[in-house]
Short mmCIF file of C-alpha atoms in Angstrom, two decimals:
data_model
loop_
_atom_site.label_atom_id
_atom_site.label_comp_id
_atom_site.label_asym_id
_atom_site.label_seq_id
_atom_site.Cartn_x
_atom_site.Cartn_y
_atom_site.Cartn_z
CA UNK L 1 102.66 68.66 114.98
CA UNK L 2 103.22 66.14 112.90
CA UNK L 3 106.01 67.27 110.72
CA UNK L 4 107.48 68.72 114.10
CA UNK L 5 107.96 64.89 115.30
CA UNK L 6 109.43 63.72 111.86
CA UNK L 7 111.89 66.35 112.20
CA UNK L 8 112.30 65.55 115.97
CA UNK L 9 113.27 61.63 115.15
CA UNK L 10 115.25 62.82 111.96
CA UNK L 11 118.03 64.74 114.11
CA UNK L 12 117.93 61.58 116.53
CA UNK L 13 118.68 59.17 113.54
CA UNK L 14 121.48 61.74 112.41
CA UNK L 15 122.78 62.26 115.48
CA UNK L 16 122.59 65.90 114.94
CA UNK L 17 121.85 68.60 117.63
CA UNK L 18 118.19 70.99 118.25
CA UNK L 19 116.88 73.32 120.81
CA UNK L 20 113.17 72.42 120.98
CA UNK L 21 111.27 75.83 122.29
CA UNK L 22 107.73 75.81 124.14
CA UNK L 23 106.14 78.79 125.15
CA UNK L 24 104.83 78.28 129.18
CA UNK L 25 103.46 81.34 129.71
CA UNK L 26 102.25 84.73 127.52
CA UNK L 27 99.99 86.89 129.38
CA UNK L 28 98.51 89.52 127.81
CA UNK L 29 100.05 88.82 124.40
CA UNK L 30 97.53 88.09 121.84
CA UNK L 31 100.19 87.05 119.02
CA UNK L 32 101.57 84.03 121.19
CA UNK L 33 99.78 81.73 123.28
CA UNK L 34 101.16 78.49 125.54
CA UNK L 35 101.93 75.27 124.36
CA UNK L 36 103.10 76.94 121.07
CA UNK L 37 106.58 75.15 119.89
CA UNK L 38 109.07 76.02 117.35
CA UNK L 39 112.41 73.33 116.51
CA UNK L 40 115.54 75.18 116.00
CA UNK L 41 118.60 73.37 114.15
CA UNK L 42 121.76 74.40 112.56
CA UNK L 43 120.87 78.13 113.74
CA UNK L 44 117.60 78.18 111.93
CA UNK L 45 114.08 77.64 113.07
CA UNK L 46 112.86 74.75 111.46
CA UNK L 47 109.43 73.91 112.22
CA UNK L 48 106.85 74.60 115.05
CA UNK L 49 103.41 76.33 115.43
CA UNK L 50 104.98 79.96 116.99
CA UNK L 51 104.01 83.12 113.92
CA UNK L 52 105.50 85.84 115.37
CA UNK L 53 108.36 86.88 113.85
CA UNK L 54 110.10 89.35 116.54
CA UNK L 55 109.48 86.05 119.09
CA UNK L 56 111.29 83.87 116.33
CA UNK L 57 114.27 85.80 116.06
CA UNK L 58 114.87 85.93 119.80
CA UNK L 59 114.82 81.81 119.78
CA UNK L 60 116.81 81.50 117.47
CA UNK L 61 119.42 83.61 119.32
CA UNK L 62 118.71 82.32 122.90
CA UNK L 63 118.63 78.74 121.19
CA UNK L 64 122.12 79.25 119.97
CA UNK L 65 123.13 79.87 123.51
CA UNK L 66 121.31 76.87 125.08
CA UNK L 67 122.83 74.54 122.32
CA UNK L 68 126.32 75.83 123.17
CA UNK L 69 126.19 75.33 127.41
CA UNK L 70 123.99 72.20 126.75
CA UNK L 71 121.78 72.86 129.26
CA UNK L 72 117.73 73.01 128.68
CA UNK L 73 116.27 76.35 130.13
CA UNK L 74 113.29 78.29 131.34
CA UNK L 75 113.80 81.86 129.79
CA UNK L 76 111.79 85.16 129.86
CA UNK L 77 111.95 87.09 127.20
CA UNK L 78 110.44 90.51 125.79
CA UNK L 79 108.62 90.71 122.76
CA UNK L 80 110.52 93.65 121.18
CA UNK L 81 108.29 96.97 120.68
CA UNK L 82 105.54 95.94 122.88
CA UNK L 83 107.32 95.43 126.33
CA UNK L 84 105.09 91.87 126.93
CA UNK L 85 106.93 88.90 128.12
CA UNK L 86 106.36 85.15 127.46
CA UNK L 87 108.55 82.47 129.49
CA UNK L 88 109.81 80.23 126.76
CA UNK L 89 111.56 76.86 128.23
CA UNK L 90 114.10 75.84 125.94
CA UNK L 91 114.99 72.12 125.67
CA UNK L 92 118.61 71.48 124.70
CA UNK L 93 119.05 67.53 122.32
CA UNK L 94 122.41 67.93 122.38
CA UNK L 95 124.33 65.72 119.42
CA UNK L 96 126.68 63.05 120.90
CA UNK L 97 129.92 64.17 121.94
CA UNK L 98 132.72 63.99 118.80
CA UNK L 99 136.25 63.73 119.66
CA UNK L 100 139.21 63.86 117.13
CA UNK L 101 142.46 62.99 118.37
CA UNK L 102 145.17 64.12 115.78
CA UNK L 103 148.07 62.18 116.29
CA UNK L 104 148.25 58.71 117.30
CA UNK L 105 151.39 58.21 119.45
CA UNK L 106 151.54 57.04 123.04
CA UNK L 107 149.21 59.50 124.67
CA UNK L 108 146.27 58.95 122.29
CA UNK L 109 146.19 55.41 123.30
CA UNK L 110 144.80 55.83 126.88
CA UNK L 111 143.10 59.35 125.93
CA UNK L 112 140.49 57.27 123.30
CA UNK L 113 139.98 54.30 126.17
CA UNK L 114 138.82 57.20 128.28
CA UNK L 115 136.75 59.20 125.81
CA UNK L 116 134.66 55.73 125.02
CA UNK L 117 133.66 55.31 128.61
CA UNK L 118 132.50 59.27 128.86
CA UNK L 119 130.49 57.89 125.66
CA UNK L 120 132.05 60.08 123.21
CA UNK L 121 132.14 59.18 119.31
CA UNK L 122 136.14 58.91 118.58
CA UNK L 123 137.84 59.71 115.67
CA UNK L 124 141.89 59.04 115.40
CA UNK L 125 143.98 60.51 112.89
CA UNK L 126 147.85 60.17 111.83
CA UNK L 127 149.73 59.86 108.76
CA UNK L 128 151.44 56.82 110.19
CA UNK L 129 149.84 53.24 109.55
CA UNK L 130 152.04 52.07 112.10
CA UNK L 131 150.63 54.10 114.35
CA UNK L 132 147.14 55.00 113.29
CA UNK L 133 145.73 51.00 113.18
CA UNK L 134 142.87 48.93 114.67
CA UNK L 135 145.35 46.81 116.66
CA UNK L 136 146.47 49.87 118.61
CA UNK L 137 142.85 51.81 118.95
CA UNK L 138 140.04 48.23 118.74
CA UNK L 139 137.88 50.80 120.65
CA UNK L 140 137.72 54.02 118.46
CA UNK L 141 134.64 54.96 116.25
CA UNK L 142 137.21 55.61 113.53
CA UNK L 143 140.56 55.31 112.33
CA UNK L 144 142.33 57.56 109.84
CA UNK L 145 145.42 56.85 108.01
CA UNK L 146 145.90 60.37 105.90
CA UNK L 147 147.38 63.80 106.19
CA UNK L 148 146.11 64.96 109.08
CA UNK L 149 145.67 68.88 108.06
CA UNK L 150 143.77 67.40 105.14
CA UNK L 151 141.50 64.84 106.85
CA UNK L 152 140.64 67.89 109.35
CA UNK L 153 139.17 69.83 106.95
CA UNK L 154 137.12 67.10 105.41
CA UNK L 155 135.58 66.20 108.75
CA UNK L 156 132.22 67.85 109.76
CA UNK L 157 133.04 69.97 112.84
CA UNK L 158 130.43 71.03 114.95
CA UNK L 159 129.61 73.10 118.33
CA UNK L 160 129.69 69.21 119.80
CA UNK L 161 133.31 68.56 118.43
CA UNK L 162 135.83 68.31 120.90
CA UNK L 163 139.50 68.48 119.01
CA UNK L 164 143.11 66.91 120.66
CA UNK L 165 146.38 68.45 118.82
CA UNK L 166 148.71 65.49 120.18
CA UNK L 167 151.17 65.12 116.81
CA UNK L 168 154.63 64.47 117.11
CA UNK L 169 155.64 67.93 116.57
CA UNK L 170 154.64 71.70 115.78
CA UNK L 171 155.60 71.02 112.50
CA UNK L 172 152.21 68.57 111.94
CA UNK L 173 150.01 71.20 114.46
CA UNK L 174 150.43 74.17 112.71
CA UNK L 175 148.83 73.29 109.73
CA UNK L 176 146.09 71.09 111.75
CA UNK L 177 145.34 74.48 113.65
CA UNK L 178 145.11 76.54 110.97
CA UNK L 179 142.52 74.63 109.49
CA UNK L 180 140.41 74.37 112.46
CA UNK L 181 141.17 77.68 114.97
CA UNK L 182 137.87 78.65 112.56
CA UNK L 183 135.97 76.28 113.28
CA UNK L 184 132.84 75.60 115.19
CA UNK L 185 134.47 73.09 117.54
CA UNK L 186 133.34 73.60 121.27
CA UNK L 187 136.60 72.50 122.50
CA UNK L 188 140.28 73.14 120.44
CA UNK L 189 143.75 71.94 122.59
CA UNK L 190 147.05 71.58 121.46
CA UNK L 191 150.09 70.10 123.19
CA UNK L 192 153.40 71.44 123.18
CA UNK L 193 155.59 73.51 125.45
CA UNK L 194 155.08 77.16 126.22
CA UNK L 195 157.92 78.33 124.21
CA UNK L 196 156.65 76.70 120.87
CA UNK L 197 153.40 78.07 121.78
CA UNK L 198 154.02 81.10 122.06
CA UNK L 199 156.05 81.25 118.56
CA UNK L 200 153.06 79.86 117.22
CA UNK L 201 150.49 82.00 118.02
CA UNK L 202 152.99 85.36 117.47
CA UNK L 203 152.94 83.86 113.87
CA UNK L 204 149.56 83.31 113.61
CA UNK L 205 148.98 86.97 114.86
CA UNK L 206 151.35 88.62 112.57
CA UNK L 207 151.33 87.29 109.71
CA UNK L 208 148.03 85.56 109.23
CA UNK L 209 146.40 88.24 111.01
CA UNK L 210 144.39 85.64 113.46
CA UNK L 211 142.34 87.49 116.34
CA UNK L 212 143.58 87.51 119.41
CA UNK L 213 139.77 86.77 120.29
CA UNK L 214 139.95 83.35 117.81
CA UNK L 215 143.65 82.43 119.31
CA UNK L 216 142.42 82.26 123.06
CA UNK L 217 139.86 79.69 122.26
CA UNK L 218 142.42 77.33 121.81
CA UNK L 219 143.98 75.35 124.93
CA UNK L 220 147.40 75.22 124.80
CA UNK L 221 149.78 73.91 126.83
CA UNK L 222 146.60 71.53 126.83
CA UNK L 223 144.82 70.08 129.95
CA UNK L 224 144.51 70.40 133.85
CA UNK L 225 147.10 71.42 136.20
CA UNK L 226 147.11 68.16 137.99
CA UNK L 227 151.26 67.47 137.46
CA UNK L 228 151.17 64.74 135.19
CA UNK L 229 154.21 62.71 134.24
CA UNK L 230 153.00 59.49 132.79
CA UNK L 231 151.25 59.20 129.55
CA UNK L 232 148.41 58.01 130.67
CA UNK L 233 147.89 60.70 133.26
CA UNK L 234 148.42 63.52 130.84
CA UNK L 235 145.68 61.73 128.59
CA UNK L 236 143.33 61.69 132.26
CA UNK L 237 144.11 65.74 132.33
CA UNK L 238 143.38 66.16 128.76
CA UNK L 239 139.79 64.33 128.87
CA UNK L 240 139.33 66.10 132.23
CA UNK L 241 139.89 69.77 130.43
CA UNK L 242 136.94 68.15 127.48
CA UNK L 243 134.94 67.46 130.55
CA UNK L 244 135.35 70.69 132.02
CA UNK L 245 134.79 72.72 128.80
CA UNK L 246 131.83 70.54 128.00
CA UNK L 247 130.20 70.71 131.35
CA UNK L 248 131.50 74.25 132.74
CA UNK L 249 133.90 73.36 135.77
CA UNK L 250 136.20 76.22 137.13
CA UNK L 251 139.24 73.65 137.39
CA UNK L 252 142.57 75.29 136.83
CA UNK L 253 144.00 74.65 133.11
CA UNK L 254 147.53 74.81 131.92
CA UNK L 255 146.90 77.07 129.27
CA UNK L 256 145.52 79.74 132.29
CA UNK L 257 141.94 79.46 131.35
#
């Protein structure tokens, strides 16, 4: 128990993300008893007092889904080969919210005042000083003055990283995509109009060979249907799409999702 509550305050120090699984109930299962716990982090079960293997593997699999909707869980399931059940609740410490905004131009001004009051962690990036400064974001976690393909694929993405293609032009997102459409991020938009959208991803499909599967994770033209005009409202529909992907709303996005 012990080294179950070191590991417990180590992801809260790191600000990392763990499913922490407790058997409630296992009748008539000899192997697995209530109150048993196992930690699961980065995919992997970690530590905990749960031995049976077939029970591990399932925990780490229904963890993985848990971690990805955010939301903690009472779950039966079946010990493979034997047909017993033991309810498992599964509690989700989600890892604070990450946004990276990529491209620091008008919109990204009010999107980063928005994503620090819905508490997220805020990273800007743009090649432009002039742009990408303290004067014009005093409230972001981080600012980035670098090529922005590069910088994205020396940040740590993970399923709580939200990512905001807003450069000034397909010529910056196509590389910025290409290094992330792989990623682990929960949450992948791009601006831009249909047209150049459309070229984009016909590209990316034939001659990169990108699944159509990996393509339609990305939200682009990005944010809600809420027919913005002003900066500042686009940058309200964009944080409202996060929120939506983040939370699971059924609110009607641009991109048809």
């Amino acid at each position: 128990m012990e080294k179950l509550v070191e590991e417990l305050v180590r992801i809260q120090e790191e600000g990392a993300s763990g499913v922490l699984a407790t058997v409630v109930e296992a009748e008539k299962c000899d192997a697995v008893a209530a109150g048993q716990k196992y930690l699961v982090r980065d995919g992997k079960p970690i530590v905990g007092t749960i031995r049976h293997e077939s029970l591990l593997e399932a925990l780490v699999k229904e963890a993985d889904v848990r971690l990805k909707e955010e939301k903690s869980k009472l779950v039966s399931l079946e010990l493979p080969g034997t047909g017993d059940k033991v309810e498992v609740f599964f509690e989700v410490l989600p890892a604070p919210p990450k946004l990276i905004v990529v491209g620091a131009g008008h919109i990204a001004v009010p999107l980063v005042k928005f994503a620090k009051l819905l508490d997220f962690h805020v990273t800007v990036l743009d090649d432009r000083i002039l742009f990408a400064n303290r004067e014009r974001f005093p409230d972001a976690d981080e600012v980035q003055v670098s090529d922005m393909a590069a910088a994205l694929k020396a940040l740590p993405i993970t399923p709580s990283t939200y990512i905001v293609l807003i450069t000034r032009g397909h010529k910056y997102d196509e590389p910025c995509l290409r290094e992330i459409v792989h990623s682990r991020a929960k949450y992948i938009g791009m601006i831009g109009s249909r047209r150049r959208i459309k070229a984009l991803f016909e590209k990316f499909r034939n001659e990169e060979k990108i699944a159509e599967e990996i393509l339609q994770r990305v939200y682009a033209p990005i944010g809600l249907d809420i027919a913005t005009e002003t900066p500042e409202e686009i940058a309200l529909s964009i944080m409202a799409e996060v929120i939506k992907v983040r939370r699971g709303g059924e609110a009607r996005s641009l991109s048809g999702k």
